[in-house]
Amino acid sequence: MDTLFIPLSLAAGGLLAVQAGANAQLSKTTGSPFAATTIQVVLAALLLLIVAIATGTSTAFGRLSAVPWWHAIGGVATALYVASTILVFPRLGAVVAVGLFIAGQMLASLGLDSFGLLGVPQQAPKPATLIGTAAVLIGVIAIVFGQKGATRELSGSKLGWMLLALIAGAVLPAQGAINGLLRQDLGAPFVVGTISFVVATLSMIVVLVTSLLMNGAKPQLGGLRTMPWWGWIGAVCGATYVTTVFVAIPAIGTAATVGLTVAGQQIVSLFVDRHGWFRLPQREISALRFAGVVVLLLGVAAIKVF
């Protein structure tokens, strides 16, 4: 049964790249990345709630009052990640953005394992893990600087977007670990996923209201009627990813889960950039960028296999 989580984790990672592209279209349609994120997390919460009710596990909501409060806040990471993907994908490109997300995920995963944080069993990193993580970071650097004009366009603003992408990636393993604790408390994965996205919804409502009070862009909802169908699939992708990760981590381990999901992200992002999927700009995949992807995937493989 545990081996089933290997292809599922790989597919869930690929869905993250799809989610980012779909949410970028949703953001363009509404004219507000914060409104787009709020819509996406609300839909994901409703989807998981329906599944929880259909599977007869919704009674687990009644045990939530006995759970430590911080076991239920994993959804904050979802809000941060989804909003960040909407902001950085058009500015950095799919391959660069996903490469930075991956670097953040790998560093956070290494920290969780090394220090035994957030309920993850502590284990000293093996030499192969350290070598693999270094390879991932080298691959990310090659991906970033392999983009045409990368050095010329490396402004302070672009560095800021790159830092945001690193942070957004880093919160994903932390979210998986926290949601894993909540699953131990409640024993119902779809209920845990629902709670995670409800918290994400509340977080985004606060951000959206704050933005409006500060004279931010007002959402334009009229265009949603004519938005392509694939602009709505971000919720399904996000719900699938979050549920898969916190269920897979106890089954195959943090390093394997993160490694497989990041491999899926990078593979799909190559196609997004090369073919301009989801109405994103087409970006040339240079030899250096492609080599960076290969090195990154080899690093992931080293962490997973050894």
Short mmCIF file of C-alpha atoms in Angstrom, two decimals:
data_model
loop_
_atom_site.label_atom_id
_atom_site.label_comp_id
_atom_site.label_asym_id
_atom_site.label_seq_id
_atom_site.Cartn_x
_atom_site.Cartn_y
_atom_site.Cartn_z
CA MET A 1 0.00 0.00 0.00
CA ASP A 2 2.82 2.40 0.88
CA THR A 3 4.29 2.09 -2.64
CA LEU A 4 1.09 3.68 -3.96
CA PHE A 5 2.22 6.98 -2.43
CA ILE A 6 5.23 7.11 -4.76
CA PRO A 7 3.27 7.82 -7.98
CA LEU A 8 0.66 9.79 -6.01
CA SER A 9 3.32 12.10 -4.55
CA LEU A 10 4.89 12.58 -7.98
CA ALA A 11 1.49 13.44 -9.48
CA ALA A 12 0.60 15.74 -6.56
CA GLY A 13 3.80 17.71 -7.15
CA GLY A 14 2.96 18.09 -10.83
CA LEU A 15 -0.45 19.43 -9.86
CA LEU A 16 1.24 22.26 -7.93
CA ALA A 17 2.66 23.62 -11.18
CA VAL A 18 -0.76 23.24 -12.82
CA GLN A 19 -2.39 24.98 -9.86
CA ALA A 20 -0.06 27.96 -10.14
CA GLY A 21 -0.84 28.41 -13.83
CA ALA A 22 -4.59 28.11 -13.29
CA ASN A 23 -4.51 30.52 -10.37
CA ALA A 24 -2.54 33.04 -12.41
CA GLN A 25 -5.46 33.09 -14.86
CA LEU A 26 -7.94 33.45 -11.98
CA SER A 27 -5.88 36.37 -10.67
CA LYS A 28 -5.87 38.04 -14.08
CA THR A 29 -9.63 37.62 -14.39
CA THR A 30 -10.43 39.06 -10.97
CA GLY A 31 -7.73 41.74 -11.09
CA SER A 32 -6.60 40.81 -7.58
CA PRO A 33 -4.21 38.02 -6.54
CA PHE A 34 -5.69 38.09 -3.05
CA ALA A 35 -9.26 37.67 -4.31
CA ALA A 36 -8.11 34.85 -6.59
CA THR A 37 -6.42 33.08 -3.69
CA THR A 38 -9.50 33.49 -1.50
CA ILE A 39 -11.75 31.99 -4.19
CA GLN A 40 -9.35 29.07 -4.69
CA VAL A 41 -9.09 28.12 -1.01
CA VAL A 42 -12.85 28.48 -0.45
CA LEU A 43 -13.55 26.09 -3.33
CA ALA A 44 -10.95 23.62 -2.03
CA ALA A 45 -12.50 23.71 1.47
CA LEU A 46 -15.98 23.06 0.06
CA LEU A 47 -14.67 20.22 -2.12
CA LEU A 48 -12.97 18.47 0.80
CA LEU A 49 -16.00 19.03 3.05
CA ILE A 50 -18.22 17.29 0.49
CA VAL A 51 -15.77 14.38 0.32
CA ALA A 52 -15.62 14.17 4.15
CA ILE A 53 -19.41 14.02 4.36
CA ALA A 54 -19.62 11.49 1.51
CA THR A 55 -17.07 9.20 3.20
CA GLY A 56 -18.82 9.40 6.57
CA THR A 57 -15.83 10.88 8.37
CA SER A 58 -17.27 14.33 9.11
CA THR A 59 -17.96 13.33 12.73
CA ALA A 60 -14.24 13.89 13.35
CA PHE A 61 -14.94 17.64 13.39
CA GLY A 62 -16.38 17.08 16.87
CA ARG A 63 -12.96 16.11 18.23
CA LEU A 64 -11.32 19.33 17.09
CA SER A 65 -11.87 21.10 20.44
CA ALA A 66 -9.50 18.66 22.17
CA VAL A 67 -6.66 19.25 19.69
CA PRO A 68 -3.70 21.59 20.45
CA TRP A 69 -4.46 24.84 18.64
CA TRP A 70 -1.28 24.88 16.57
CA HIS A 71 -2.08 21.46 15.06
CA ALA A 72 -4.91 23.19 13.18
CA ILE A 73 -3.05 26.16 11.63
CA GLY A 74 -1.38 24.39 8.71
CA GLY A 75 -3.72 26.18 6.33
CA VAL A 76 -1.86 29.47 6.81
CA ALA A 77 0.90 27.95 4.68
CA THR A 78 -1.57 27.21 1.87
CA ALA A 79 -2.66 30.84 1.77
CA LEU A 80 0.96 32.03 1.64
CA TYR A 81 1.94 29.53 -1.04
CA VAL A 82 -1.03 30.09 -3.34
CA ALA A 83 -0.78 33.88 -3.15
CA SER A 84 2.97 33.68 -3.79
CA THR A 85 2.59 31.48 -6.89
CA ILE A 86 0.12 33.95 -8.38
CA LEU A 87 2.57 36.80 -7.79
CA VAL A 88 5.85 35.18 -8.85
CA PHE A 89 4.89 32.95 -11.81
CA PRO A 90 4.35 35.81 -14.30
CA ARG A 91 7.44 37.63 -12.98
CA LEU A 92 9.95 34.77 -12.84
CA GLY A 93 8.54 32.11 -15.15
CA ALA A 94 7.37 28.63 -14.24
CA VAL A 95 10.73 26.84 -14.25
CA VAL A 96 12.56 29.50 -12.20
CA ALA A 97 9.69 29.94 -9.74
CA VAL A 98 9.23 26.20 -9.24
CA GLY A 99 12.99 25.75 -8.90
CA LEU A 100 12.99 28.25 -6.04
CA PHE A 101 9.93 26.61 -4.47
CA ILE A 102 11.83 23.33 -4.61
CA ALA A 103 14.94 24.82 -2.99
CA GLY A 104 12.79 26.16 -0.15
CA GLN A 105 11.07 22.79 0.27
CA MET A 106 14.33 20.85 0.32
CA LEU A 107 15.98 23.15 2.87
CA ALA A 108 12.90 23.08 5.10
CA SER A 109 12.64 19.30 4.81
CA LEU A 110 16.30 18.95 5.79
CA GLY A 111 15.71 21.18 8.80
CA LEU A 112 12.61 19.25 9.90
CA ASP A 113 14.44 15.93 9.74
CA SER A 114 17.70 17.18 11.27
CA PHE A 115 16.14 18.94 14.27
CA GLY A 116 13.01 16.82 14.72
CA LEU A 117 10.67 19.80 14.40
CA LEU A 118 6.86 19.76 14.26
CA GLY A 119 6.56 16.12 15.27
CA VAL A 120 8.90 14.81 12.56
CA PRO A 121 11.22 12.09 13.97
CA GLN A 122 14.74 13.49 14.38
CA GLN A 123 17.38 11.88 12.22
CA ALA A 124 20.89 13.01 11.40
CA PRO A 125 21.25 13.78 7.68
CA LYS A 126 23.11 11.12 5.71
CA PRO A 127 25.99 12.19 3.43
CA ALA A 128 23.80 11.37 0.41
CA THR A 129 21.10 13.71 1.76
CA LEU A 130 23.57 16.58 2.13
CA ILE A 131 25.04 15.93 -1.33
CA GLY A 132 21.57 15.69 -2.82
CA THR A 133 20.45 18.95 -1.19
CA ALA A 134 23.59 20.69 -2.46
CA ALA A 135 22.85 19.35 -5.96
CA VAL A 136 19.30 20.71 -5.74
CA LEU A 137 20.61 24.16 -4.83
CA ILE A 138 23.20 24.07 -7.63
CA GLY A 139 20.45 23.04 -10.03
CA VAL A 140 18.26 25.95 -8.90
CA ILE A 141 21.12 28.41 -9.43
CA ALA A 142 21.66 27.03 -12.94
CA ILE A 143 17.93 27.29 -13.67
CA VAL A 144 17.76 30.91 -12.48
CA PHE A 145 20.85 32.10 -14.34
CA GLY A 146 20.10 29.95 -17.37
CA GLN A 147 17.14 32.15 -18.19
CA LYS A 148 17.94 34.57 -21.00
CA GLY A 149 18.90 37.98 -19.62
CA ALA A 150 18.83 36.73 -16.03
CA THR A 151 22.01 38.54 -14.96
CA ARG A 152 20.97 41.79 -16.64
CA GLU A 153 17.50 41.71 -15.08
CA LEU A 154 18.65 40.73 -11.56
CA SER A 155 17.26 43.84 -9.82
CA GLY A 156 16.46 44.31 -6.16
CA SER A 157 12.79 43.80 -6.97
CA LYS A 158 13.47 40.49 -8.71
CA LEU A 159 15.59 39.32 -5.78
CA GLY A 160 12.64 40.09 -3.53
CA TRP A 161 10.33 37.91 -5.65
CA MET A 162 12.93 35.15 -5.57
CA LEU A 163 13.10 35.33 -1.76
CA LEU A 164 9.30 35.14 -1.58
CA ALA A 165 9.38 32.00 -3.75
CA LEU A 166 11.94 30.39 -1.42
CA ILE A 167 9.81 31.15 1.64
CA ALA A 168 6.64 29.93 -0.07
CA GLY A 169 8.35 26.64 -0.86
CA ALA A 170 9.71 26.28 2.68
CA VAL A 171 6.28 26.47 4.30
CA LEU A 172 4.96 23.44 2.40
CA PRO A 173 6.89 20.73 4.30
CA ALA A 174 6.05 22.51 7.55
CA GLN A 175 2.39 22.43 6.58
CA GLY A 176 2.61 18.72 5.78
CA ALA A 177 4.14 18.00 9.18
CA ILE A 178 1.52 20.06 11.06
CA ASN A 179 -1.36 18.50 9.15
CA GLY A 180 0.17 15.10 9.85
CA LEU A 181 -0.14 15.82 13.57
CA LEU A 182 -3.76 16.85 13.08
CA ARG A 183 -4.42 13.61 11.23
CA GLN A 184 -3.03 11.68 14.22
CA ASP A 185 -5.43 13.64 16.43
CA LEU A 186 -8.54 13.20 14.29
CA GLY A 187 -7.83 10.15 12.14
CA ALA A 188 -9.75 11.55 9.16
CA PRO A 189 -7.65 12.90 6.26
CA PHE A 190 -10.47 14.68 4.43
CA VAL A 191 -11.56 16.42 7.61
CA VAL A 192 -7.96 17.52 8.17
CA GLY A 193 -7.81 18.85 4.62
CA THR A 194 -11.07 20.73 5.12
CA ILE A 195 -9.81 22.33 8.33
CA SER A 196 -6.56 23.28 6.61
CA PHE A 197 -8.38 25.09 3.82
CA VAL A 198 -10.87 26.74 6.18
CA VAL A 199 -7.90 28.23 8.05
CA ALA A 200 -6.43 29.27 4.69
CA THR A 201 -9.74 30.93 3.82
CA LEU A 202 -9.82 32.90 7.08
CA SER A 203 -6.22 33.96 6.54
CA MET A 204 -6.94 35.18 3.03
CA ILE A 205 -10.08 37.06 4.10
CA VAL A 206 -7.95 39.01 6.57
CA VAL A 207 -5.38 39.74 3.85
CA LEU A 208 -8.04 40.70 1.31
CA VAL A 209 -9.88 43.04 3.69
CA THR A 210 -6.59 44.65 4.73
CA SER A 211 -5.67 45.17 1.09
CA LEU A 212 -9.03 46.83 0.36
CA LEU A 213 -8.73 49.09 3.40
CA MET A 214 -5.31 50.18 2.11
CA ASN A 215 -6.87 51.07 -1.26
CA GLY A 216 -5.66 47.89 -2.94
CA ALA A 217 -7.11 46.59 -6.21
CA LYS A 218 -10.82 45.85 -5.93
CA PRO A 219 -11.83 42.43 -7.26
CA GLN A 220 -13.64 42.40 -10.59
CA LEU A 221 -15.89 39.35 -10.48
CA GLY A 222 -17.83 40.00 -13.66
CA GLY A 223 -15.22 38.30 -15.84
CA LEU A 224 -15.49 34.97 -14.02
CA ARG A 225 -18.36 33.96 -16.31
CA THR A 226 -16.07 33.98 -19.35
CA MET A 227 -12.94 32.57 -17.69
CA PRO A 228 -11.60 29.34 -19.29
CA TRP A 229 -12.70 26.20 -17.50
CA TRP A 230 -9.14 25.39 -16.48
CA GLY A 231 -8.98 28.59 -14.46
CA TRP A 232 -11.10 26.82 -11.83
CA ILE A 233 -8.99 23.69 -11.39
CA GLY A 234 -6.56 25.23 -8.89
CA ALA A 235 -8.83 24.22 -6.02
CA VAL A 236 -8.81 20.55 -7.05
CA CYS A 237 -5.02 20.62 -7.49
CA GLY A 238 -4.46 22.26 -4.11
CA ALA A 239 -6.83 19.94 -2.27
CA THR A 240 -5.18 16.89 -3.85
CA TYR A 241 -1.67 18.08 -3.02
CA VAL A 242 -2.34 18.98 0.61
CA THR A 243 -4.18 15.72 1.34
CA THR A 244 -1.59 13.55 -0.43
CA VAL A 245 1.39 15.10 1.35
CA PHE A 246 0.24 14.79 4.94
CA VAL A 247 -0.94 11.22 4.32
CA ALA A 248 2.26 10.24 2.46
CA ILE A 249 4.76 11.66 4.97
CA PRO A 250 4.04 9.03 7.67
CA ALA A 251 3.95 6.28 5.03
CA ILE A 252 7.12 6.91 2.99
CA GLY A 253 8.90 9.63 5.00
CA THR A 254 9.43 13.39 4.68
CA ALA A 255 12.45 13.22 2.38
CA ALA A 256 10.82 10.81 -0.08
CA THR A 257 7.52 12.70 -0.13
CA VAL A 258 9.13 16.09 -0.68
CA GLY A 259 11.58 14.66 -3.21
CA LEU A 260 8.84 13.12 -5.31
CA THR A 261 6.59 16.18 -5.19
CA VAL A 262 9.38 18.54 -6.19
CA ALA A 263 10.33 16.25 -9.08
CA GLY A 264 6.75 16.38 -10.31
CA GLN A 265 6.68 20.18 -9.99
CA GLN A 266 9.83 20.69 -12.03
CA ILE A 267 8.91 18.27 -14.80
CA VAL A 268 5.49 19.86 -15.36
CA SER A 269 6.90 23.40 -15.12
CA LEU A 270 9.20 22.65 -18.06
CA PHE A 271 6.16 22.04 -20.25
CA VAL A 272 4.38 25.13 -18.86
CA ASP A 273 7.31 27.38 -19.81
CA ARG A 274 8.20 25.72 -23.10
CA HIS A 275 4.66 25.73 -24.51
CA GLY A 276 3.19 28.74 -22.68
CA TRP A 277 0.42 26.73 -21.05
CA PHE A 278 -2.27 28.56 -19.09
CA ARG A 279 -1.67 31.68 -21.21
CA LEU A 280 1.65 32.30 -19.49
CA PRO A 281 4.58 33.71 -21.52
CA GLN A 282 6.55 31.14 -23.50
CA ARG A 283 10.12 30.99 -22.22
CA GLU A 284 13.06 29.39 -23.95
CA ILE A 285 14.54 26.39 -22.15
CA SER A 286 18.26 27.07 -22.55
CA ALA A 287 20.92 24.38 -22.24
CA LEU A 288 21.96 25.76 -18.83
CA ARG A 289 18.39 25.76 -17.55
CA PHE A 290 17.84 22.22 -18.79
CA ALA A 291 21.09 21.10 -17.19
CA GLY A 292 19.97 22.75 -13.96
CA VAL A 293 16.74 20.75 -14.03
CA VAL A 294 18.70 17.52 -14.58
CA VAL A 295 21.06 18.28 -11.68
CA LEU A 296 18.12 19.20 -9.47
CA LEU A 297 16.32 15.93 -10.23
CA LEU A 298 19.53 13.95 -9.64
CA GLY A 299 19.82 15.65 -6.26
CA VAL A 300 16.25 14.72 -5.43
CA ALA A 301 16.95 11.13 -6.48
CA ALA A 302 20.05 10.99 -4.26
CA ILE A 303 18.02 12.13 -1.25
CA LYS A 304 15.21 9.67 -1.95
CA VAL A 305 17.18 6.56 -2.90
CA PHE A 306 20.10 6.76 -0.51
#
